[in-house]
XYZ file of C-alpha atoms in Angstrom:
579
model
C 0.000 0.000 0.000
C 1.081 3.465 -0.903
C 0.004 6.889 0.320
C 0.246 10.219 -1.544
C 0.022 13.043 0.761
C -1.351 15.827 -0.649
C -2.151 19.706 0.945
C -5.216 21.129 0.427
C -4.577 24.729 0.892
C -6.783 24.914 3.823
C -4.696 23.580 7.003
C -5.754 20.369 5.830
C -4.388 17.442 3.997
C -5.593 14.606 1.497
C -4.497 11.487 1.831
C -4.788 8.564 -1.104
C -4.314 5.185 -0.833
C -3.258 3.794 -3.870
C -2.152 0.546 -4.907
C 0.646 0.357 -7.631
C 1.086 -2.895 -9.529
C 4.686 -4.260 -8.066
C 5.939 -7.028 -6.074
C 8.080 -5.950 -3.170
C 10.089 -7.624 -0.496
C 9.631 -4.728 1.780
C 12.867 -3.678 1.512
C 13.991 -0.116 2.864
C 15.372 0.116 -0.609
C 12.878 -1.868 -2.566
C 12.549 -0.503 -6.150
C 10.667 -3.288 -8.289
C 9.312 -2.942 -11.268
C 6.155 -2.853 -11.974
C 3.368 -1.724 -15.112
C 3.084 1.588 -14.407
C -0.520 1.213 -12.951
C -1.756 3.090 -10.299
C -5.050 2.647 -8.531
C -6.602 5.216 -5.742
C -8.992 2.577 -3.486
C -9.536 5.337 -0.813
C -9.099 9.240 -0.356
C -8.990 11.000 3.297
C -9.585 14.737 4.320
C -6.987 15.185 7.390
C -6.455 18.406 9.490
C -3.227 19.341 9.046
C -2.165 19.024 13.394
C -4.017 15.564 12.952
C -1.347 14.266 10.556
C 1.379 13.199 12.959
C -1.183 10.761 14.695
C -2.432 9.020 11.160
C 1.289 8.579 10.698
C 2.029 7.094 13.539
C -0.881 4.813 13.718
C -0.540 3.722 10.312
C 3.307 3.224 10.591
C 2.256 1.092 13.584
C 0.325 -1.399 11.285
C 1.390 -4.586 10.024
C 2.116 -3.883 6.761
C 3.318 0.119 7.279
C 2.595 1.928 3.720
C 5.448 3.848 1.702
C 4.666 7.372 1.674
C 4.621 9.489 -1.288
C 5.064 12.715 -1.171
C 5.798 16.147 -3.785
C 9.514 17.204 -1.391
C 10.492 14.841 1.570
C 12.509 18.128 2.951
C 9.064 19.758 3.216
C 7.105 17.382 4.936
C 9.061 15.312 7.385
C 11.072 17.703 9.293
C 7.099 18.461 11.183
C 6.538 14.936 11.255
C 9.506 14.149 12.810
C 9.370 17.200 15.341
C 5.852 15.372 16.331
C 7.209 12.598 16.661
C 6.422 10.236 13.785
C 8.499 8.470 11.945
C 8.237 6.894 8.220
C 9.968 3.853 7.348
C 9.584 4.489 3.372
C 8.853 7.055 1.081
C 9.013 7.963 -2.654
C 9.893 11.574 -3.017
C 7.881 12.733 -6.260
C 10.705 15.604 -6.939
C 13.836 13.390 -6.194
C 12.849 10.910 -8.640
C 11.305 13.396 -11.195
C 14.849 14.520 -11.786
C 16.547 11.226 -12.043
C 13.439 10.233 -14.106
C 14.011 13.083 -16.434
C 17.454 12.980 -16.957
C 17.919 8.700 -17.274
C 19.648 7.781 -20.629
C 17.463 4.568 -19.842
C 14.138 6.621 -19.573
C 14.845 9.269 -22.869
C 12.304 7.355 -24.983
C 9.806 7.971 -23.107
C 6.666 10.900 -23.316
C 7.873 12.099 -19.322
C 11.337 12.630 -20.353
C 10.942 14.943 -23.484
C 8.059 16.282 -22.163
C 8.019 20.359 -21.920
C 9.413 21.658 -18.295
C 6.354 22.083 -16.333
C 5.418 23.516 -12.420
C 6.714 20.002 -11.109
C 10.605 20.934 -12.814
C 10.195 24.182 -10.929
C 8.870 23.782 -7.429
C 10.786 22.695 -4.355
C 8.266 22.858 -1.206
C 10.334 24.627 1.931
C 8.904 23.359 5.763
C 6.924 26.853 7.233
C 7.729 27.292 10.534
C 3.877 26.508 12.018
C 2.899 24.065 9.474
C 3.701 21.217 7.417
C 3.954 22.614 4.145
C 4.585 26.271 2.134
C 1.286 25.418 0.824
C 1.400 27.996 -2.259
C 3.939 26.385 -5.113
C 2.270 23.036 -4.367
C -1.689 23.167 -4.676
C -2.089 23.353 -8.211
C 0.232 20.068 -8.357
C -1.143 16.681 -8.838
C 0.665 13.836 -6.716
C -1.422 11.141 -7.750
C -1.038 12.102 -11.645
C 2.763 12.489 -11.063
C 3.231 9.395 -9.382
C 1.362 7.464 -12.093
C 3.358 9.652 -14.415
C 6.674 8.244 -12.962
C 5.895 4.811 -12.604
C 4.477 4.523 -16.205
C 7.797 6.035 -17.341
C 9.708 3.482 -15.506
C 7.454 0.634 -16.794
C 7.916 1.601 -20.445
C 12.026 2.278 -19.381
C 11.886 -1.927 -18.847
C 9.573 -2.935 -21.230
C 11.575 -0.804 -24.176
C 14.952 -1.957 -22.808
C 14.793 -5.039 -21.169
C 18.280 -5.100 -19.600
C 19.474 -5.560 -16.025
C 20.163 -1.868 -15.924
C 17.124 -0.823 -16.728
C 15.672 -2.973 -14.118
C 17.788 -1.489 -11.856
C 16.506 2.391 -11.908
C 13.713 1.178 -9.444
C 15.966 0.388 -6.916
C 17.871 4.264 -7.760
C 14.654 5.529 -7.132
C 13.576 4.115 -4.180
C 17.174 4.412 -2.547
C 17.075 7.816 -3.298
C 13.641 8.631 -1.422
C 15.361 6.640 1.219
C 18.500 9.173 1.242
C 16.014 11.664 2.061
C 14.486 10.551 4.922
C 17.822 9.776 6.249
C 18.864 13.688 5.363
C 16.399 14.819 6.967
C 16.294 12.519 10.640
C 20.124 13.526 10.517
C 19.398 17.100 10.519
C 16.739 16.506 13.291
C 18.787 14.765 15.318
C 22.083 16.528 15.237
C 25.488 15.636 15.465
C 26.463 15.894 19.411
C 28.289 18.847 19.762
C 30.359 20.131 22.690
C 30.131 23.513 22.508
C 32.732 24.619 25.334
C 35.264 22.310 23.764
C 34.997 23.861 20.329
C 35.808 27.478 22.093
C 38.855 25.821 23.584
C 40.020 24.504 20.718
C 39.358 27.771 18.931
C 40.811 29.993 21.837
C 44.494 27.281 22.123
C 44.962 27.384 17.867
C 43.700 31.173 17.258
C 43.595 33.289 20.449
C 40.648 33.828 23.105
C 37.301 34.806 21.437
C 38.176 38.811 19.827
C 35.683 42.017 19.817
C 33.606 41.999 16.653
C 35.830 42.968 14.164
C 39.068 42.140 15.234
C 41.073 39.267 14.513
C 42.305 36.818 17.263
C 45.802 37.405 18.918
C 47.523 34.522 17.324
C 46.149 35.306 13.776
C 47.351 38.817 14.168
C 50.293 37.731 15.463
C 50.940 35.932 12.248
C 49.857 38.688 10.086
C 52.833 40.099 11.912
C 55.279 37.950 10.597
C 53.995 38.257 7.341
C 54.514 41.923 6.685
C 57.644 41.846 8.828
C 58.815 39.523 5.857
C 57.462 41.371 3.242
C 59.235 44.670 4.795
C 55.580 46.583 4.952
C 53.454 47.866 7.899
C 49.859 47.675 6.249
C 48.927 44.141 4.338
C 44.809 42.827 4.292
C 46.057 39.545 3.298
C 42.074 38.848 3.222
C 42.347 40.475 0.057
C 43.632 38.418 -2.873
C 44.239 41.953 -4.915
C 45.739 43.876 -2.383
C 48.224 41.191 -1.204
C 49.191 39.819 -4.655
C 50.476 43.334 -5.311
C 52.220 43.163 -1.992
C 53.864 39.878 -2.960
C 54.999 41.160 -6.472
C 56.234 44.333 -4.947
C 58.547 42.495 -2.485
C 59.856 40.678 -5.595
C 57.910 37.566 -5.318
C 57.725 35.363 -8.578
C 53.894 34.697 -8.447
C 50.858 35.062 -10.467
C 48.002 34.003 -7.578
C 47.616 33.471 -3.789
C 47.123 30.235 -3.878
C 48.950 27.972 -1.478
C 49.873 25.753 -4.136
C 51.718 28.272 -5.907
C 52.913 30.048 -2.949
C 54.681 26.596 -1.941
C 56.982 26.931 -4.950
C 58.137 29.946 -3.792
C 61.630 30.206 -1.337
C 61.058 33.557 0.852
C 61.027 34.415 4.548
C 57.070 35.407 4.024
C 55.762 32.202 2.832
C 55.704 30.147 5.903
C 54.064 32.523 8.458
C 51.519 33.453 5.246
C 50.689 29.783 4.420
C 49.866 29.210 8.325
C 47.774 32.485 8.399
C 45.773 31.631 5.371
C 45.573 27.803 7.433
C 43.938 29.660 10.222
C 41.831 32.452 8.522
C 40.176 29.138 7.063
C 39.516 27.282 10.289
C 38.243 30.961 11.388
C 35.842 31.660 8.497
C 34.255 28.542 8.238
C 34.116 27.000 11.796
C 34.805 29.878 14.008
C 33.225 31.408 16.566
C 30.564 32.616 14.194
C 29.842 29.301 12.371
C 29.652 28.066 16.072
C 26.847 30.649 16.990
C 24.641 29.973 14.100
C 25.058 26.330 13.460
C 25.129 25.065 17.225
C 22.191 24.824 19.856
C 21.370 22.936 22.755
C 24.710 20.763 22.214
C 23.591 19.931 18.205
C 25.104 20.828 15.201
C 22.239 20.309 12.889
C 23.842 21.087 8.910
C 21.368 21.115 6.434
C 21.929 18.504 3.644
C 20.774 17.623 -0.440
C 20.108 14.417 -1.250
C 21.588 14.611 -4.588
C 22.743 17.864 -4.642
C 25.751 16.988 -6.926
C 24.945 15.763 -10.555
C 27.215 12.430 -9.770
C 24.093 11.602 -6.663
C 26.689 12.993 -3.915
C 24.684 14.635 -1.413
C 25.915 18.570 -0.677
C 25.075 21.002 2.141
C 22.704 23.839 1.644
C 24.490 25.385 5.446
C 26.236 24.319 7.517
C 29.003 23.043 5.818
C 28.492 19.446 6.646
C 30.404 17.822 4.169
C 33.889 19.772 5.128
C 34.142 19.398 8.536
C 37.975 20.120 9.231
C 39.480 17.737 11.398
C 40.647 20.951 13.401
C 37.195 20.796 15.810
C 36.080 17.132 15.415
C 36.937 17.030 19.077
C 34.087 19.429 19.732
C 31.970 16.531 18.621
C 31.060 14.218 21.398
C 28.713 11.571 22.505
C 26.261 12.563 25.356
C 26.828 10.790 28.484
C 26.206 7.162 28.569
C 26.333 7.174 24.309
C 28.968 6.473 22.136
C 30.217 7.621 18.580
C 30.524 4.574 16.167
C 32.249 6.210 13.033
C 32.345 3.885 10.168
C 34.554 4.228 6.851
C 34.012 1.940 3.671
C 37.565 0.685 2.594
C 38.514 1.911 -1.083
C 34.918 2.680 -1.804
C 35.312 3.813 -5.622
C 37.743 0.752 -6.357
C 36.084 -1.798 -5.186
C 32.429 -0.499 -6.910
C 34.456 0.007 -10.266
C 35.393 -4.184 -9.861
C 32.474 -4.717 -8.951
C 31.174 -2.788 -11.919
C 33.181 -4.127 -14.296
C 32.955 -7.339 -13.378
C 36.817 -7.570 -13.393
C 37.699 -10.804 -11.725
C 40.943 -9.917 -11.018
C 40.438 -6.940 -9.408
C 37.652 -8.178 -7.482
C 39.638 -10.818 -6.146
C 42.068 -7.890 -4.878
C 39.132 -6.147 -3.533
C 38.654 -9.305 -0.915
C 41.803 -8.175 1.012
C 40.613 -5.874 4.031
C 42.916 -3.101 2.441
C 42.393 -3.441 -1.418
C 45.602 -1.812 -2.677
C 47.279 -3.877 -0.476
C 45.428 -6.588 -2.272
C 47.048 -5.628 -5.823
C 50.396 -5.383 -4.308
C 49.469 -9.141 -3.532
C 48.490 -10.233 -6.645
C 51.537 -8.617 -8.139
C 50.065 -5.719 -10.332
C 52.031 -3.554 -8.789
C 55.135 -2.730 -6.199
C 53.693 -0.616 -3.556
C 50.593 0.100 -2.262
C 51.118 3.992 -2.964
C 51.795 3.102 -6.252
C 48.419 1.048 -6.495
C 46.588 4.175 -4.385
C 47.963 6.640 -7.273
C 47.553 4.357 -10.215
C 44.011 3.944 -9.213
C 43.109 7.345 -8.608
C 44.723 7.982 -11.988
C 42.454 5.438 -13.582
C 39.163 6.862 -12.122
C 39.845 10.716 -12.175
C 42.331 10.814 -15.403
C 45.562 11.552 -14.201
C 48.149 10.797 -16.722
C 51.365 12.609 -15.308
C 53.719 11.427 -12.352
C 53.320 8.054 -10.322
C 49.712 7.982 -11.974
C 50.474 7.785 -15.736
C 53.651 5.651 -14.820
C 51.224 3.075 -12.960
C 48.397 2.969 -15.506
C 49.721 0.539 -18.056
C 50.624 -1.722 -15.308
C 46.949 -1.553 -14.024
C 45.168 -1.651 -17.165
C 47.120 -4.791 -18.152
C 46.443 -6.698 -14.561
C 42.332 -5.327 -14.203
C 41.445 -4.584 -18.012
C 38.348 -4.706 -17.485
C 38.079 -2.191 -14.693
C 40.321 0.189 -16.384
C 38.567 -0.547 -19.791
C 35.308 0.521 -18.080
C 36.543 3.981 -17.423
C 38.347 4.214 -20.917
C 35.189 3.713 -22.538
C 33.319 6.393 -20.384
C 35.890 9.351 -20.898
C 36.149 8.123 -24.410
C 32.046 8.678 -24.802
C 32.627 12.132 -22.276
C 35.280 13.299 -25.250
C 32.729 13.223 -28.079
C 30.142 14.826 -26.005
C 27.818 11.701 -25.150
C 26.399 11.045 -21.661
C 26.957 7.971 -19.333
C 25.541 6.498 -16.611
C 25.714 5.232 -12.942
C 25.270 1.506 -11.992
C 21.990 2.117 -11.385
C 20.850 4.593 -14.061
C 21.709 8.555 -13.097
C 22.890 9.820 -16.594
C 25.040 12.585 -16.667
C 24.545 15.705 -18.248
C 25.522 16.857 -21.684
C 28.629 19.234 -22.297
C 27.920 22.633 -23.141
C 28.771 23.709 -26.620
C 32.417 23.240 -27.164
C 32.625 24.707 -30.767
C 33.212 27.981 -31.011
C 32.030 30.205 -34.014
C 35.062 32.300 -35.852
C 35.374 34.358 -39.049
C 32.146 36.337 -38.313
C 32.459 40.119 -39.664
C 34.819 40.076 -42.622
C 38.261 38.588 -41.296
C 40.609 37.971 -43.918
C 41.106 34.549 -44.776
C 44.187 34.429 -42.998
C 42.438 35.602 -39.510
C 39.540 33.271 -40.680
C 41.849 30.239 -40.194
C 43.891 30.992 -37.294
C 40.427 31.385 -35.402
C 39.381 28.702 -36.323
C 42.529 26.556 -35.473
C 42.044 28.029 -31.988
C 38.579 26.671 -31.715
C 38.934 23.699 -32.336
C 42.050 23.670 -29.885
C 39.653 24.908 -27.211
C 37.017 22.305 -28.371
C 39.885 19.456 -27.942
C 40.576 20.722 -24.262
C 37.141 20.931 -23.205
C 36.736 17.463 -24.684
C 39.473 15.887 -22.815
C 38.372 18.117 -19.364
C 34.619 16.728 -19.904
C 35.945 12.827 -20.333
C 37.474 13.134 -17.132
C 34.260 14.221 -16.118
C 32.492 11.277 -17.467
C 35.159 8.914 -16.495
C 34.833 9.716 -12.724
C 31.381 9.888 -13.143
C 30.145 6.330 -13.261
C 32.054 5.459 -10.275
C 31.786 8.337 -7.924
C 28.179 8.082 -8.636
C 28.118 4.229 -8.310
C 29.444 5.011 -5.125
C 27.011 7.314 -3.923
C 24.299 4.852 -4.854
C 26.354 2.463 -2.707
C 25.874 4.647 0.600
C 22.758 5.365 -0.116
C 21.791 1.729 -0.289
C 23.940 1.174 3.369
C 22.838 3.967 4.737
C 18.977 2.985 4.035
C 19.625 -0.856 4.983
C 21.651 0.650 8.652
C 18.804 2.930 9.098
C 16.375 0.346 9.569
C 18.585 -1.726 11.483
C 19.303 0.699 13.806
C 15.784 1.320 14.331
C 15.164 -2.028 14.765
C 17.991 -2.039 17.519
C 16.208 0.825 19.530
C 13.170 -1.106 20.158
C 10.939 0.248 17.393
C 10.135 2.783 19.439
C 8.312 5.335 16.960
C 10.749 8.285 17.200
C 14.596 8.715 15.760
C 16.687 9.641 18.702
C 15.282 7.396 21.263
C 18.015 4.468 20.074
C 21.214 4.318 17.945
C 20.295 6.516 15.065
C 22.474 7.817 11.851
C 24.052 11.495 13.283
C 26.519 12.124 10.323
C 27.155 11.228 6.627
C 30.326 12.328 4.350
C 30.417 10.563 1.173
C 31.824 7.182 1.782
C 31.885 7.490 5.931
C 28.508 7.222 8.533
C 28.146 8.063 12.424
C 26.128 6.501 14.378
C 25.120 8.068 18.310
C 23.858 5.115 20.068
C 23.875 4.014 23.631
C 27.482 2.546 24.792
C 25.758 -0.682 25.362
C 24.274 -1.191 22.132
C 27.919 0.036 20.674
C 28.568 -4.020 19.652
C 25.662 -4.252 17.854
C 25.630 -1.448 16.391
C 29.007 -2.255 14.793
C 28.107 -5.495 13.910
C 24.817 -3.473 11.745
C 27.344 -1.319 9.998
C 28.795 -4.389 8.724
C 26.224 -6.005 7.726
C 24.195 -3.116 5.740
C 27.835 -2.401 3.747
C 27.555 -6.035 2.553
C 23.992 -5.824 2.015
C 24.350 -2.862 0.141
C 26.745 -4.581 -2.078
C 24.112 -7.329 -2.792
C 21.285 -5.356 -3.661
C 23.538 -3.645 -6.418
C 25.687 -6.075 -7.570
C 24.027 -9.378 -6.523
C 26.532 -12.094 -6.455
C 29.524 -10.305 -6.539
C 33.132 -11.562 -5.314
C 34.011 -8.267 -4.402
C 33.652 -7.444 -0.462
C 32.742 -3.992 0.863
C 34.593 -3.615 3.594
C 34.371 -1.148 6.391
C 36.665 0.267 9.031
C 34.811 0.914 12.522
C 35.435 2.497 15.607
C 33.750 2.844 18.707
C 34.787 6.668 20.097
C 33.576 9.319 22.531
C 34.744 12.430 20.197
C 34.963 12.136 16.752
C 38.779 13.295 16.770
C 39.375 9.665 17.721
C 37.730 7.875 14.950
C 40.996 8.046 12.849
């Protein structure tokens, strides 16, 4: 049983059941296929304060329905602050855009269909309510659900391959990625305010008057113009102290710290280390730590899919690049723990597992994968298998990379061939997609028109030779695009799938008890790495559920695949100690 949830512009909400033609195994990530039919059996007028209670009573049924829903980010933050929790969900805009976009899906009347309200909207929580009722009255769930599931029934029936088969399960994980964003930001990660000022106070100074900087930053600034032989720098501004740098005789053409490494002079150093700390300042300083933490929770704001690959990004916050600087603000509550998992070699292993390289997934058994390869011989070192890898999947072809690529592509061609074959389609501007059926984008326009206006022959030509020089770069920089593309977003479907499959585990663990923070629950995500706040006696357990939802994950991808996804774990009070 499904139920679209539907405002009705009136503090009230309709709910449909419908029944949609599949055959589930009531999976968290379940995504089967199905005919595309959708049947309403029952419609419900609900006042919008009463929706919490239908929730939880219906969530506390046998068979618990998936919800459907126009913008998960919209609706279940006020569930959750009620206190009911969902254990599925299809969110209607999440999979529009995957739906739209699919290489497997482009035959169909959805895809090439004109941009309409549903391409636009994106419902935003109201403080009092459940919904910002305005962008989404005029919008029809029930048509748009039947709208996506048709389009995924014809996807199958047209292609009839495993991969098309597979964009269910994208879907569905996806929702689930949602619901997981969104508990997360409820939650919070555990946050030790007091500790963070410490740590801020012992690397930059005590806490400075508005619009000051901190003694040890300015004490660095020092240094700097002392070096530079000048008493007034803003090295805040890139203009002002490149002119500084090329006045003092300084052989550069940016501030960058890359560049500024090259560079022998008595002002690097202290500048490097002031730029370091300006950093730490700007993004997680005292400022960042009055607007992002309260009541000991660090709540970030995260986008399912926020990156075209299916990586999730942070709409405040800055979730995803938390400097190791102040992890040791981040600390269990008393009586909790911290269990901070890390998949080993995520993007290798998914690529052999991908590619169906035996070879490589046989490496991919060993609890360290590049120490795997050294193993079987494809290479010396495990750096060199770290480098030649990450050449291979983000199309490096100079230093220990290009050196180690041959060697690689002759021991795992298959893996490597993959890759080859998607910056290869990248280069002449076609699109490629994920495991599971996220298509990238198209490349802008990489021809450029010349000879316009009456240029000689001579100018004619020489423009022209420049275009298509241009063209041939921004070929080569979009097949590294595409290259890394399949995998990284392979590997996002990956955590989503663990992430989903640890979610309900965990709930399981804390007793079913209806609400998210009452047991172990999911506190943190970054890419390829999960935290989980739980109770210091479930700690074991919880563990041994990170485990098993990485190889779970692996299974509902990949089925019977040789390679193992292996994760690291540790069992920490502050985060600082996970690593």
């Amino acid at each position: 049983m499904q139920v679209v949830v539907v405002p009705s512009g009136d503090a009230s909400v309709t709910l449909h059941d419908v029944e949609v033609a599949s055959s589930t195994d009531g999976s968290p990530t379940d995504g089967s296929p199905d005919d595309g039919t959708v049947l309403v059996l029952d419609s419900t007028l609900v006042p919008e304060a009463d929706l919490p209670d239908v929730v939880r009573e219906r969530e506390a049924a046998h068979d618990a329905p998936r919800w459907v829903w126009a913008d998960t980010a919209a609706v279940y933050p006020s569930l959750l602050a009620a206190g009911a929790r969902v254990a599925r969900c299809w969110d209607l805009r999440l999979c529009r855009t995957i739906l739209r976009n699919s290489a497997l899906t482009a035959g169909t009347s959805y895809a090439s269909a004109p941009r309409g309200p549903w391409d636009e909207a994106r419902a935003v929580a109201v403080q009092d309510g459940l919904f910002d009722l305005a962008p989404r009255v005029a919008l029809d769930a029930v048509a748009e659900l039947r709208a996506q599931r048709a389009a995924l029934a014809q996807a199958v029936a047209d292609d009839g391959s495993p991969a098309s088969g597979r964009l269910g399960l994208l879907l569905a994980a996806e929702s689930a990625g949602a619901l997981v964003a969104a508990e997360m930001t409820f939650a919070g990660v555990p946050w030790d305010a007091a500790e963070h000022d410490r740590i801020l106070a012992e690397v930059l100074g005590p806490r400075p008057v508005a619009g000051f900087r901190p003694a040890l930053l300015e004490a660095k600034l020092a240094e700097v113009r002392e070096a530079l032989g000048v008493t007034d720098l803003n090295p805040d501004s890139p203009a002002e102290l490149l002119r500084q740098l090329r006045s003092a005789g300084l052989p550069v053409t940016s501030t960058r710290s890359w560049e500024l490494r090259e560079v022998d002079h008595p002002a690097v150093r202290p500048l490097l280390e002031y730029k370091k700390l300006s950093r730490l300042l700007t993004a997680n300083g005292w400022h960042w730590l009055d607007t992002w933490v309260k009541d000991g929770r660090f709540r970030p704001v995260y986008v399912p899919g926020g990156v075209v690959t299916g990586r999730w990004a942070s709409d405040g916050g800055g979730a995803l690049q938390l400097p190791h600087a102040v992890r040791g603000a981040v600390r269990a509550d008393p009586g909790w723990s911290l269990v901070v998992a890390d998949a080993a070699q995520l993007e290798p292993r998914v690529l052999a597992a991908m590619s169906g390289d035996d070879a490589m997934a046989r490496a991919g058994q060993a609890a360290d994968m590049y120490e795997g390869m050294v193993a079987a011989g494809a290479v010396g070192t495990r750096e060199q298998a770290k480098y030649g890898m990450l050449g291979a999947m983000y199309g490096g072809t100079s230093g220990e990379s290009g050196r180690m690529l041959p060697r690689l592509t002759r021991a795992y061609p298959r893996a490597i061939g993959l890759v080859e074959h998607a910056a290869r389609a990248g280069e002449h501007g076609d699109v490629v997609s994920t495991w599971l059926g996220r298509t990238s984008p198209r490349p802008a326009t990489m021809a450029e028109r010349a000879g316009e206006g009456g240029a000689s022959d001579a100018d004619q030509a020489r423009d022209e030779d420049r275009a298509r020089a241009h063209a041939r770069t921004q070929a080569r920089t979009w097949g590294r695009f595409t290259r890394n593309f399949v995998v990284q977003g392979s590997a996002a479907e990956w955590a989503l799938c663990w992430m989903a499959t640890l979610r309900g585990r965990l709930h399981a663990l804390g007793g079913d008890s209806g609400t998210v923070t009452a047991g172990p629950h999911l506190a943190f995500f970054l890419h390829d790495e999960v935290m989980v706040h739980t109770p210091t006696h479930l700690a074991t357990e919880v563990t041994r559920a990170v485990e098993e939802s990485a190889t779970e994950a692996g299974r509902l991808l990949f089925g019977d695949t040789a390679v193992e996804f292996r994760v690291s774990v540790a069992t920490v009070d502050r985060y600082s100690d996970a690593k």
